[in-house]
CSV table of C-alpha atoms in Angstrom, one decimal:
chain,number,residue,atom,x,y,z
A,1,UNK,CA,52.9,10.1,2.9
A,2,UNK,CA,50.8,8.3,4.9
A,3,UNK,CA,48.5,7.1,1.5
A,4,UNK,CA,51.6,5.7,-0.2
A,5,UNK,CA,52.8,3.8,3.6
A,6,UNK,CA,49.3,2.2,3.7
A,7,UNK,CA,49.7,1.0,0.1
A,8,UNK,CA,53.3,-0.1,0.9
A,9,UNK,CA,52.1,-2.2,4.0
A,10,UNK,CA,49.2,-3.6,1.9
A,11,UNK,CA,51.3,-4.6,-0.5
A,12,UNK,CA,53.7,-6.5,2.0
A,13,UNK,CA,51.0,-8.2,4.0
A,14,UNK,CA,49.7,-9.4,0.8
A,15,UNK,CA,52.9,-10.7,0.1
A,16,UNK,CA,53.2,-12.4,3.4
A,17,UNK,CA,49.8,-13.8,3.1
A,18,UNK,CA,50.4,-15.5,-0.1
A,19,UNK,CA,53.6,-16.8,0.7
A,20,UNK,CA,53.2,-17.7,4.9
A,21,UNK,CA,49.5,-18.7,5.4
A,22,UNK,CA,48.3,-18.1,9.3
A,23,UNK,CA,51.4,-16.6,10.2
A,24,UNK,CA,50.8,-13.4,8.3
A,25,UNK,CA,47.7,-12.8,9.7
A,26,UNK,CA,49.5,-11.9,13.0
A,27,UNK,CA,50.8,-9.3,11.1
A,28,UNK,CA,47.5,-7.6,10.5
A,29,UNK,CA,45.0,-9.7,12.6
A,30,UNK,CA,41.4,-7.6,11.9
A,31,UNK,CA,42.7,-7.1,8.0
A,32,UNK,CA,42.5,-3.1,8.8
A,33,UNK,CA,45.8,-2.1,7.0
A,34,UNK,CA,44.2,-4.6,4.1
A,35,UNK,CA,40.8,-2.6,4.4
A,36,UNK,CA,42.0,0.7,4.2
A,37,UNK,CA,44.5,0.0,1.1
A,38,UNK,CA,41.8,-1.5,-0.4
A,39,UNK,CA,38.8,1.0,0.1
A,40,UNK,CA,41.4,3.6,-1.3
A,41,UNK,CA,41.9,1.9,-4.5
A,42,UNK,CA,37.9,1.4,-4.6
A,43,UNK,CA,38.0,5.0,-4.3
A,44,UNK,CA,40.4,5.6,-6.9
A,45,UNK,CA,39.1,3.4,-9.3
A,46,UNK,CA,41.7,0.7,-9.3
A,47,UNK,CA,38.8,-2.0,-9.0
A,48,UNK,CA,40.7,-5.4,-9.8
A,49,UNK,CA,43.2,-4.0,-7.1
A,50,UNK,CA,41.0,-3.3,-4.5
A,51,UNK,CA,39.3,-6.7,-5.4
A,52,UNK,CA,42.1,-8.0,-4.1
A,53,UNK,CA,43.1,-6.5,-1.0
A,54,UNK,CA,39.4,-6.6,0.2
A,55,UNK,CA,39.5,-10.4,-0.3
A,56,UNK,CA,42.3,-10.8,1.6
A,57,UNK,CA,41.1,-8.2,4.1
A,58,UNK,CA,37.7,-10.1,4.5
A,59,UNK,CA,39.6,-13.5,5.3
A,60,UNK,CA,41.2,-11.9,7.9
A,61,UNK,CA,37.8,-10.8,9.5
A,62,UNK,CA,37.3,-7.1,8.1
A,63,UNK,CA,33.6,-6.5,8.6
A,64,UNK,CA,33.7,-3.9,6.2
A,65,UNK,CA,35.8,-5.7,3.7
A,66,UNK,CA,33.5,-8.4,3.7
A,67,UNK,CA,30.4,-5.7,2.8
A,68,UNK,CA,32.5,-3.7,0.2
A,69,UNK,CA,33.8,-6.9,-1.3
A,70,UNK,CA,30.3,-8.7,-1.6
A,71,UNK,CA,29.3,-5.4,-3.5
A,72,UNK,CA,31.9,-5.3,-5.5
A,73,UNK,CA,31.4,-9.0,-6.8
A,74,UNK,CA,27.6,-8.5,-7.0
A,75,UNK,CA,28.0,-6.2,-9.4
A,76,UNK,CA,31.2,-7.6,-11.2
A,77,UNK,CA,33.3,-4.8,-10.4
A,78,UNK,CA,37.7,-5.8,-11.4
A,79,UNK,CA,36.3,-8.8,-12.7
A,80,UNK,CA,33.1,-11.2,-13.5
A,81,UNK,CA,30.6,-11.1,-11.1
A,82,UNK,CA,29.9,-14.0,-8.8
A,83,UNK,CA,26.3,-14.1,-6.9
A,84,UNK,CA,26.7,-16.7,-4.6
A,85,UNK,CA,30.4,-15.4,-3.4
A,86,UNK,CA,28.5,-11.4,-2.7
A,87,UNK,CA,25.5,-13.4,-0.8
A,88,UNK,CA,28.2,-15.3,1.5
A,89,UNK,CA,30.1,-12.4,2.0
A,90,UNK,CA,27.0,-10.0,2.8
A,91,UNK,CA,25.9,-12.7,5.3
A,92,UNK,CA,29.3,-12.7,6.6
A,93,UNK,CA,29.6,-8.7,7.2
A,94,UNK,CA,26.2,-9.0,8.1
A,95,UNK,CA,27.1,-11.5,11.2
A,96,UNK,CA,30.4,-10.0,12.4
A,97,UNK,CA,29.6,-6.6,12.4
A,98,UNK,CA,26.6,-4.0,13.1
A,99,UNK,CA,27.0,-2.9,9.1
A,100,UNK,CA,23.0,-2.3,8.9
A,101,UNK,CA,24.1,-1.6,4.7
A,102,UNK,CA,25.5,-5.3,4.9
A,103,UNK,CA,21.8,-6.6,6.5
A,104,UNK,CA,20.0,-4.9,3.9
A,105,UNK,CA,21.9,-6.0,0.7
A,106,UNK,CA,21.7,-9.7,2.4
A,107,UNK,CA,17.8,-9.0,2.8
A,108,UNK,CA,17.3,-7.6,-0.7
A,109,UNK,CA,19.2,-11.0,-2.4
A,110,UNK,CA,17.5,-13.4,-0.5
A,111,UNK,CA,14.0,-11.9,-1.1
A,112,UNK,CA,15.0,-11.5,-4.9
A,113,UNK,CA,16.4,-15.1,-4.8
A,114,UNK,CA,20.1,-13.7,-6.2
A,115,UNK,CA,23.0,-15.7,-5.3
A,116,UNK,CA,21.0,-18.7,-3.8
A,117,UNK,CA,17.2,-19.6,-3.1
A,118,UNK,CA,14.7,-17.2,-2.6
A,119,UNK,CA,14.0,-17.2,0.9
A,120,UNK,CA,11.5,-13.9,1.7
A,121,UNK,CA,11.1,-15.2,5.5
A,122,UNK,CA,14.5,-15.2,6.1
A,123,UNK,CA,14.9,-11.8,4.0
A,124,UNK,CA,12.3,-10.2,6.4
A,125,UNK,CA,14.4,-11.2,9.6
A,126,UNK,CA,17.2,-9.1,7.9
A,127,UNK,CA,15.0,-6.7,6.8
A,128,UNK,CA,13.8,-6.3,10.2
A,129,UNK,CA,17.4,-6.1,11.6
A,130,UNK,CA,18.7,-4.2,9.0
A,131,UNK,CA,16.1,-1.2,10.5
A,132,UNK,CA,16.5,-2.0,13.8
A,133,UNK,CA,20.1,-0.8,13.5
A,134,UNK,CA,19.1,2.6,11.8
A,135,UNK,CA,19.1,2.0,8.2
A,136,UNK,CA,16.1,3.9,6.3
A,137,UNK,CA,15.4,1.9,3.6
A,138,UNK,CA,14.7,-1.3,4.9
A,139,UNK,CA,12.5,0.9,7.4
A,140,UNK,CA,10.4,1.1,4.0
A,141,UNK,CA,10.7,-2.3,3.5
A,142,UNK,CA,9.0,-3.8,6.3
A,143,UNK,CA,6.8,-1.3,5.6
A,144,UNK,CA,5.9,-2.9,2.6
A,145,UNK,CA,6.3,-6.5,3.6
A,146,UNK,CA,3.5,-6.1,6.6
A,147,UNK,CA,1.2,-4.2,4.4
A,148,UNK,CA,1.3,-6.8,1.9
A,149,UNK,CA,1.7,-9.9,4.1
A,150,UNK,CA,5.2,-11.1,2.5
A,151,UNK,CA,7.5,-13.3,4.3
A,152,UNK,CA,4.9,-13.4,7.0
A,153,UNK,CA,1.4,-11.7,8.6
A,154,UNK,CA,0.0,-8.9,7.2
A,155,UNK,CA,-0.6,-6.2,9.0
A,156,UNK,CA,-1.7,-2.6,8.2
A,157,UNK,CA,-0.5,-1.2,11.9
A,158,UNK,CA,2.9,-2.3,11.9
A,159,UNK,CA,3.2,-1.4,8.3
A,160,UNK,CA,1.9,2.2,9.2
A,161,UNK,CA,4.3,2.3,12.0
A,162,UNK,CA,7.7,1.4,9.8
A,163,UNK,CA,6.6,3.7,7.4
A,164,UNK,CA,6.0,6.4,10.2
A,165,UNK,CA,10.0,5.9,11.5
A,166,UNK,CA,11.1,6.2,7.6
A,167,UNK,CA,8.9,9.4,7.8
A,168,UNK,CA,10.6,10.9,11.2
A,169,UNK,CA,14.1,10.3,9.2
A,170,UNK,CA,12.8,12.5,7.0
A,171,UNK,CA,13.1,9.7,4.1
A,172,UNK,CA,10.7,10.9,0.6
A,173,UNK,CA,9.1,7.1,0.3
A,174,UNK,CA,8.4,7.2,4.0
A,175,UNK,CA,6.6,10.3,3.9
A,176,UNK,CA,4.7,9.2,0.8
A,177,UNK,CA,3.3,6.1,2.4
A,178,UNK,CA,2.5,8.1,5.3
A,179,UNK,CA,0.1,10.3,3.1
A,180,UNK,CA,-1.6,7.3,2.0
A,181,UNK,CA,-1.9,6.1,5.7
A,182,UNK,CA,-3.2,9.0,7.4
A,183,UNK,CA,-5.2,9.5,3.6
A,184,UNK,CA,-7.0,6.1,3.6
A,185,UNK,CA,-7.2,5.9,7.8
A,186,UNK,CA,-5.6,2.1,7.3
A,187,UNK,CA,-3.9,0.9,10.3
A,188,UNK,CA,-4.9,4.0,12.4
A,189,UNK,CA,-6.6,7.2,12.4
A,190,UNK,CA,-7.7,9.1,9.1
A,191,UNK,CA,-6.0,12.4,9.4
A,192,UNK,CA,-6.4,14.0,6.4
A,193,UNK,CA,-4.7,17.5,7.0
A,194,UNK,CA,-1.3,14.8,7.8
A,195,UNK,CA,-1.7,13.4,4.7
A,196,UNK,CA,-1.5,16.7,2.5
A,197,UNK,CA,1.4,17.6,4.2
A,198,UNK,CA,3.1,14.1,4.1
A,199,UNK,CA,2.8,14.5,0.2
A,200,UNK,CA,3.9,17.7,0.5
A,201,UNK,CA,7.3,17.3,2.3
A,202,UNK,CA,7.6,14.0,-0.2
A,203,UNK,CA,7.0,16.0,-3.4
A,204,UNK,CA,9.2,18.7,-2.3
A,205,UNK,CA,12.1,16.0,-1.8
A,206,UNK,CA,11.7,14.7,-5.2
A,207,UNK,CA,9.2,12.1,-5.1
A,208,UNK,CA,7.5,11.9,-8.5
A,209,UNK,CA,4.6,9.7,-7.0
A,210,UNK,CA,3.9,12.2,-4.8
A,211,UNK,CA,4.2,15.2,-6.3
A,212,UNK,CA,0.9,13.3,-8.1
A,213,UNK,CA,-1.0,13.0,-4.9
A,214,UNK,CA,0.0,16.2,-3.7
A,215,UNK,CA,-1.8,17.4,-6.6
A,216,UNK,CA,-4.6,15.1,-6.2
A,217,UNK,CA,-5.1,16.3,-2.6
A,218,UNK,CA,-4.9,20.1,-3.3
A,219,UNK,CA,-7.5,19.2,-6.9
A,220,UNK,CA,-10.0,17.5,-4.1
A,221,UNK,CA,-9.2,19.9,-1.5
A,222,UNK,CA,-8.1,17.2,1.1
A,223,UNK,CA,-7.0,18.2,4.2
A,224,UNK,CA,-7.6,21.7,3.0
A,225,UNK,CA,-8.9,24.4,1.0
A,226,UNK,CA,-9.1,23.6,-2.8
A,227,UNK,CA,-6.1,24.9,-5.1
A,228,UNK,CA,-6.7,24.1,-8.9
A,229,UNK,CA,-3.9,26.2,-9.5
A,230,UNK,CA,-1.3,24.5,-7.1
A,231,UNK,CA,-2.9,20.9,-8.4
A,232,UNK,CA,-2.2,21.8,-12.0
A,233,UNK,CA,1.8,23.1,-10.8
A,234,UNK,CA,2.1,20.1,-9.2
A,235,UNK,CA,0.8,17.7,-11.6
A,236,UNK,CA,3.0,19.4,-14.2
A,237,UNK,CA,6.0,18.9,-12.8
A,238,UNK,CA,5.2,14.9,-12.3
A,239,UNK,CA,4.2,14.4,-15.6
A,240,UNK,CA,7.0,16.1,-17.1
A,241,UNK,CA,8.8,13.5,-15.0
A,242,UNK,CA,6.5,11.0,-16.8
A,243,UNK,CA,3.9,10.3,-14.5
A,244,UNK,CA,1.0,8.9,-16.6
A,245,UNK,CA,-1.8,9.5,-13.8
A,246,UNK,CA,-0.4,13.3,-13.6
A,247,UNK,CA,-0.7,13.4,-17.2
A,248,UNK,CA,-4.7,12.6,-16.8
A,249,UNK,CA,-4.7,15.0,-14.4
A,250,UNK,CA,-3.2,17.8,-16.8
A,251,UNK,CA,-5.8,16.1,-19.3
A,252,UNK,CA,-8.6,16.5,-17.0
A,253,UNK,CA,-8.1,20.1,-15.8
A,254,UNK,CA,-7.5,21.2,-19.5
A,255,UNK,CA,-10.8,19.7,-20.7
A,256,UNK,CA,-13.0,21.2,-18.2
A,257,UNK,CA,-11.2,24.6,-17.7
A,258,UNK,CA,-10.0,24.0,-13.9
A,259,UNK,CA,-7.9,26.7,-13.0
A,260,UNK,CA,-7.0,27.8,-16.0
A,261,UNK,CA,-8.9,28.5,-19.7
A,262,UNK,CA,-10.6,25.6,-21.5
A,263,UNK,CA,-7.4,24.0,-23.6
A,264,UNK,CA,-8.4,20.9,-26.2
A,265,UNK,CA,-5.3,20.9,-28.1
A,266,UNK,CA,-3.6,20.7,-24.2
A,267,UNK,CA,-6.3,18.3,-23.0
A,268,UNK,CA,-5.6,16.3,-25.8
A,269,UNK,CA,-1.7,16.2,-26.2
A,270,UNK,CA,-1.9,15.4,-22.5
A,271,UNK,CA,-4.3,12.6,-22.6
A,272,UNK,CA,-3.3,11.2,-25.3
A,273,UNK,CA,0.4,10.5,-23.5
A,274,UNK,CA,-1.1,9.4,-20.4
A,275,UNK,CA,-3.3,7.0,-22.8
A,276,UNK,CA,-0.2,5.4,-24.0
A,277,UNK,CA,1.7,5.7,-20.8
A,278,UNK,CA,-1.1,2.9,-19.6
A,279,UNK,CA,-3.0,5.9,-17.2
A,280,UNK,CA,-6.8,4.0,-17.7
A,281,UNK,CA,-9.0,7.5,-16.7
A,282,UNK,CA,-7.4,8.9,-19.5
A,283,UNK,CA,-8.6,6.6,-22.1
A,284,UNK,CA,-11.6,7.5,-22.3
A,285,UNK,CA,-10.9,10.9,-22.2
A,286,UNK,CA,-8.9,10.6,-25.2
A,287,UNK,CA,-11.4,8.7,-27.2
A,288,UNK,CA,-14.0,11.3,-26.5
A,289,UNK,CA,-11.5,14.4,-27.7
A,290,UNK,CA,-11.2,11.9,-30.8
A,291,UNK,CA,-14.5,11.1,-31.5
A,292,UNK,CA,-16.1,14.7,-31.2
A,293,UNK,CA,-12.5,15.9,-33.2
A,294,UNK,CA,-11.8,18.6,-30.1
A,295,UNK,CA,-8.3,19.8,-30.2
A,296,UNK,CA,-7.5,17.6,-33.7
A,297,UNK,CA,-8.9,15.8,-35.7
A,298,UNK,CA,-11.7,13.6,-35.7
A,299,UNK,CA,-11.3,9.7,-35.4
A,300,UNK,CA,-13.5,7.7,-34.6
A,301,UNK,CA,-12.0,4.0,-35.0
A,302,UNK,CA,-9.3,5.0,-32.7
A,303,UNK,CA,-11.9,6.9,-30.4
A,304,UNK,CA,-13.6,3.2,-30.3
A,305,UNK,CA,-10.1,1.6,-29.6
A,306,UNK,CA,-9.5,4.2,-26.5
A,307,UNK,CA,-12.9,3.3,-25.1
A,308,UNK,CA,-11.9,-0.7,-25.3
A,309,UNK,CA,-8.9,-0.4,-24.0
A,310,UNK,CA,-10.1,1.8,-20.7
A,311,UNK,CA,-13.4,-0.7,-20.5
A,312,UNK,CA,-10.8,-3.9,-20.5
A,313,UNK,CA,-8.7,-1.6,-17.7
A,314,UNK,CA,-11.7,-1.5,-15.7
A,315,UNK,CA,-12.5,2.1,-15.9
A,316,UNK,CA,-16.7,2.6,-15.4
A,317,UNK,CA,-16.6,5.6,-17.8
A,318,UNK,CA,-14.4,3.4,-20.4
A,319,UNK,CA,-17.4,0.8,-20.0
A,320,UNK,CA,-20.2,3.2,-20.9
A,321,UNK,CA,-18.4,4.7,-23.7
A,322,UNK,CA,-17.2,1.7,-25.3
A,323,UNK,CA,-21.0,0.1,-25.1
A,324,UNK,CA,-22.3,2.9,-26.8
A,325,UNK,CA,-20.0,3.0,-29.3
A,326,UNK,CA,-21.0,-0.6,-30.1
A,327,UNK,CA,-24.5,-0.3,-29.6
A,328,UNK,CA,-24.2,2.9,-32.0
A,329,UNK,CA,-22.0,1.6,-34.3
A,330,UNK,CA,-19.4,4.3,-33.8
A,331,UNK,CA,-15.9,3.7,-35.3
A,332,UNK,CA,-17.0,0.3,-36.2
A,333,UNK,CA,-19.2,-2.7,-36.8
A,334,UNK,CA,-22.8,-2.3,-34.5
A,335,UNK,CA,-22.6,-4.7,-31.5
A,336,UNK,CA,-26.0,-4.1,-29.6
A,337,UNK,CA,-25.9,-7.3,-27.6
A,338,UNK,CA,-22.1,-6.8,-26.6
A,339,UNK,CA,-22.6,-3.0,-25.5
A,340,UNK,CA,-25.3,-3.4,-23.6
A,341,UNK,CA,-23.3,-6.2,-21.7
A,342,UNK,CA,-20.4,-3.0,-21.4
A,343,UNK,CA,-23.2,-0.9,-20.2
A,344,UNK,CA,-24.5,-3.3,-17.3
A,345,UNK,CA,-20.9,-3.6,-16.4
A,346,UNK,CA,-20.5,0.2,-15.9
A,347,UNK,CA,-23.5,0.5,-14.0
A,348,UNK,CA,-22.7,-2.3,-11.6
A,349,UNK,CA,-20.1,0.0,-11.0
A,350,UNK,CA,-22.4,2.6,-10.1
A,351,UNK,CA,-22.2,4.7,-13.4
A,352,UNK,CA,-25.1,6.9,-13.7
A,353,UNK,CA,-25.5,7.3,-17.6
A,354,UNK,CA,-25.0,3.5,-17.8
A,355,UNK,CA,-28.0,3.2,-15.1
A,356,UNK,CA,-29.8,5.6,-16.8
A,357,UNK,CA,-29.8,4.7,-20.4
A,358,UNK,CA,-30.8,1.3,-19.3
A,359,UNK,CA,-33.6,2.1,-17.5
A,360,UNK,CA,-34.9,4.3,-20.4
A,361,UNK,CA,-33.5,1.2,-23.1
A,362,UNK,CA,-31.5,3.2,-24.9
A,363,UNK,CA,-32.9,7.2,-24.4
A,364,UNK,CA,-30.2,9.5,-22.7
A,365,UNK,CA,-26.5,9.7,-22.6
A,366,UNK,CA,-23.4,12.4,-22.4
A,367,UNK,CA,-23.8,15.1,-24.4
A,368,UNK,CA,-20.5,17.1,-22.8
A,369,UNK,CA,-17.3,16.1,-21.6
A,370,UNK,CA,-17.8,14.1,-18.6
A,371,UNK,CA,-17.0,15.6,-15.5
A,372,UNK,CA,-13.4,13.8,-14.3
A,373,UNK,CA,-14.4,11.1,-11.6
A,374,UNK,CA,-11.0,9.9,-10.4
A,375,UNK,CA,-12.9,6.8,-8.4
A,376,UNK,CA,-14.1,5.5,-11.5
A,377,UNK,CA,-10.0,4.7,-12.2
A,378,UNK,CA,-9.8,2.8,-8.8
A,379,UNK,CA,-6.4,1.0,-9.8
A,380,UNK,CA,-5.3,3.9,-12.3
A,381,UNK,CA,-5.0,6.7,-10.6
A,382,UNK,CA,-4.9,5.3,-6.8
A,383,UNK,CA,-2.8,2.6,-7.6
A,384,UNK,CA,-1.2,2.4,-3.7
């Protein structure tokens, strides 16, 4: 009964308001009767009718009609979608009431630049506020915005300390960035036992990303004892999820029997889908299964490709193989002057078989399957 009398007042005050102007709104001064018909019909479904009502609702002052309206014509719900009207109306909600949810979607269209000019310093004031009033997610957003100097100064502390609240709400990003903090010691103390269990709790919520570094942490034996078998669990489960740097992982640990039995044909499938999921420790990886035809066949113009396309990512390993497949004429046309260009690049990286087979000119290189040397990656598979 009392559903159907909230409708029936709705309807009337809409009425009224169409047909008597400022008079009506005596009626129903703060829109609530409005609000609550039309959060109902959101609720229900009946979009273009809730459209309404929350307009009218939001004239009247409704807070929260204003926040469910603006998010209802962002995304062009009971009719087209109008950016500039959702941006106006977020501001609105965001100015005559503590809606934190109304801050946020305010900060997240002016820092994108929908509805009206980007403006990233004004998106960070609402960011700012948006946390300030308890909601989580723009918590991780000034997290990010001091760490990477957006919309004003950068700085690691404050980052680490917006990512640390996120954290205590128990939020999965929060916890995540918190790994890396107390991993890499930026903005504060290292504290590396905090960091394995700040992946933890994130990869236990869900967190593909740092189910990865939870993995990567128990492989190195971070903050802990070593647990090759717990690394490989968890870096399953993310790359079934599609993580490519879990997939290198997988890759890595099957080549070199870490845990578990030698695998090529596992080493291989692996690789060769974090290869083409853009993971750039894995390319050369790939191209050395290829070009000594472990777990397949043997290829070694696609080998060469591999080792190009991990030297071009950067990778120090990718460098050294690619130079001597050039210098060697593996897979393709002999290069000498090229590779040995690769080669120096590797070992102003620090590569050992580059430095080495340089200082010898020419003598030496890998006979085996390299052991895995994450660092090499840098941006692959620490890409924070």
């Amino acid at each position: 009964m009392a559903r159907i009398f909230v409708f029936a007042l709705a309807a009337v005050l809409m009425n009224f308001f169409s047909h008597t102007g400022a008079y009506a709104r005596d009626a129903d001064p703060k829109g609530v009767a409005l609000w609550e018909a039309g959060s109902k019909a959101y609720d229900d479904g009946n979009l273009t009718q809730a459209r309404e009502l929350l307009s009218h609702a939001a004239d009247a002052g409704n807070a929260s009609a204003m926040n469910l309206l603006a998010s209802i014509l962002q995304k062009g719900l009971g009719g087209d979608a109008d950016l500039p009207a959702a941006r106006k109306w977020y501001e609105a909600a965001a100015n005559n009431g503590d809606l934190s949810e109304a801050m946020f979607s305010l900060a997240m269209m002016l820092h994108d630049g929908q509805g009206g000019p980007k403006d990233v310093a004004s998106a960070r004031s609402w960011f700012e506020k948006a946390a300030n009033a308890g909601n989580v997610p723009a918590m991780d957003w000034m997290g990010y915005l001091y760490q990477d100097g957006e919309g004003g100064p950068q700085d690691f502390a404050a980052a680490r300390s917006w990512f640390q609240r996120a954290a205590d709400q128990g939020d999965a990003n929060g916890l995540y960035r918190m790994g890396y903090y107390f991993e890499t010691g930026k903005g504060g103390p290292a504290n590396p036992q905090g960091a394995r269990e700040m992946y933890q709790k994130a990869a236990e919520k869900g967190l593909v990303r740092a189910m990865t570094y939870y993995a990567k942490v128990l492989y190195d034996g971070t903050g802990g004892r070593k647990d090759l078998s717990g690394a490989r669990d968890w870096a399953q489960k993310a790359a079934e999820k599609g993580d490519a740097d879990a997939m290198g992982m997988l890759a890595t640990i099957y080549a070199h029997g870490q845990g578990v039995a030698v695998n090529y044909s596992s080493a291989r499938t692996w690789a060769k889908s974090a290869s083409e999921a853009g993971c750039s420790f894995a390319m050369p990886l790939y191209g050395f299964l290829l070009e000594r035809g472990l777990g397949g066949p043997k290829n070694l113009q696609e080998a060469r490709q591999w080792y190009e396309k991990a030297a071009n990512a950067g990778d120090r390993i990718g460098m050294y193989d690619y130079g001597i497949a050039l210098i060697q004429g593996k897979g393709g046309p002999r290069m000498t002057k090229d590779g040995r260009a690769w080669l120096q690049k590797a070992a102003a990286l620090g590569d050992p078989d580059a430095k080495r087979y340089l200082a010898r000119k020419g003598s030496g290189g890998r006979r085996t399957v390299r052991k895995p040397t994450y660092e090499s990656s840098l941006g692959g598979f620490l890409p924070f």
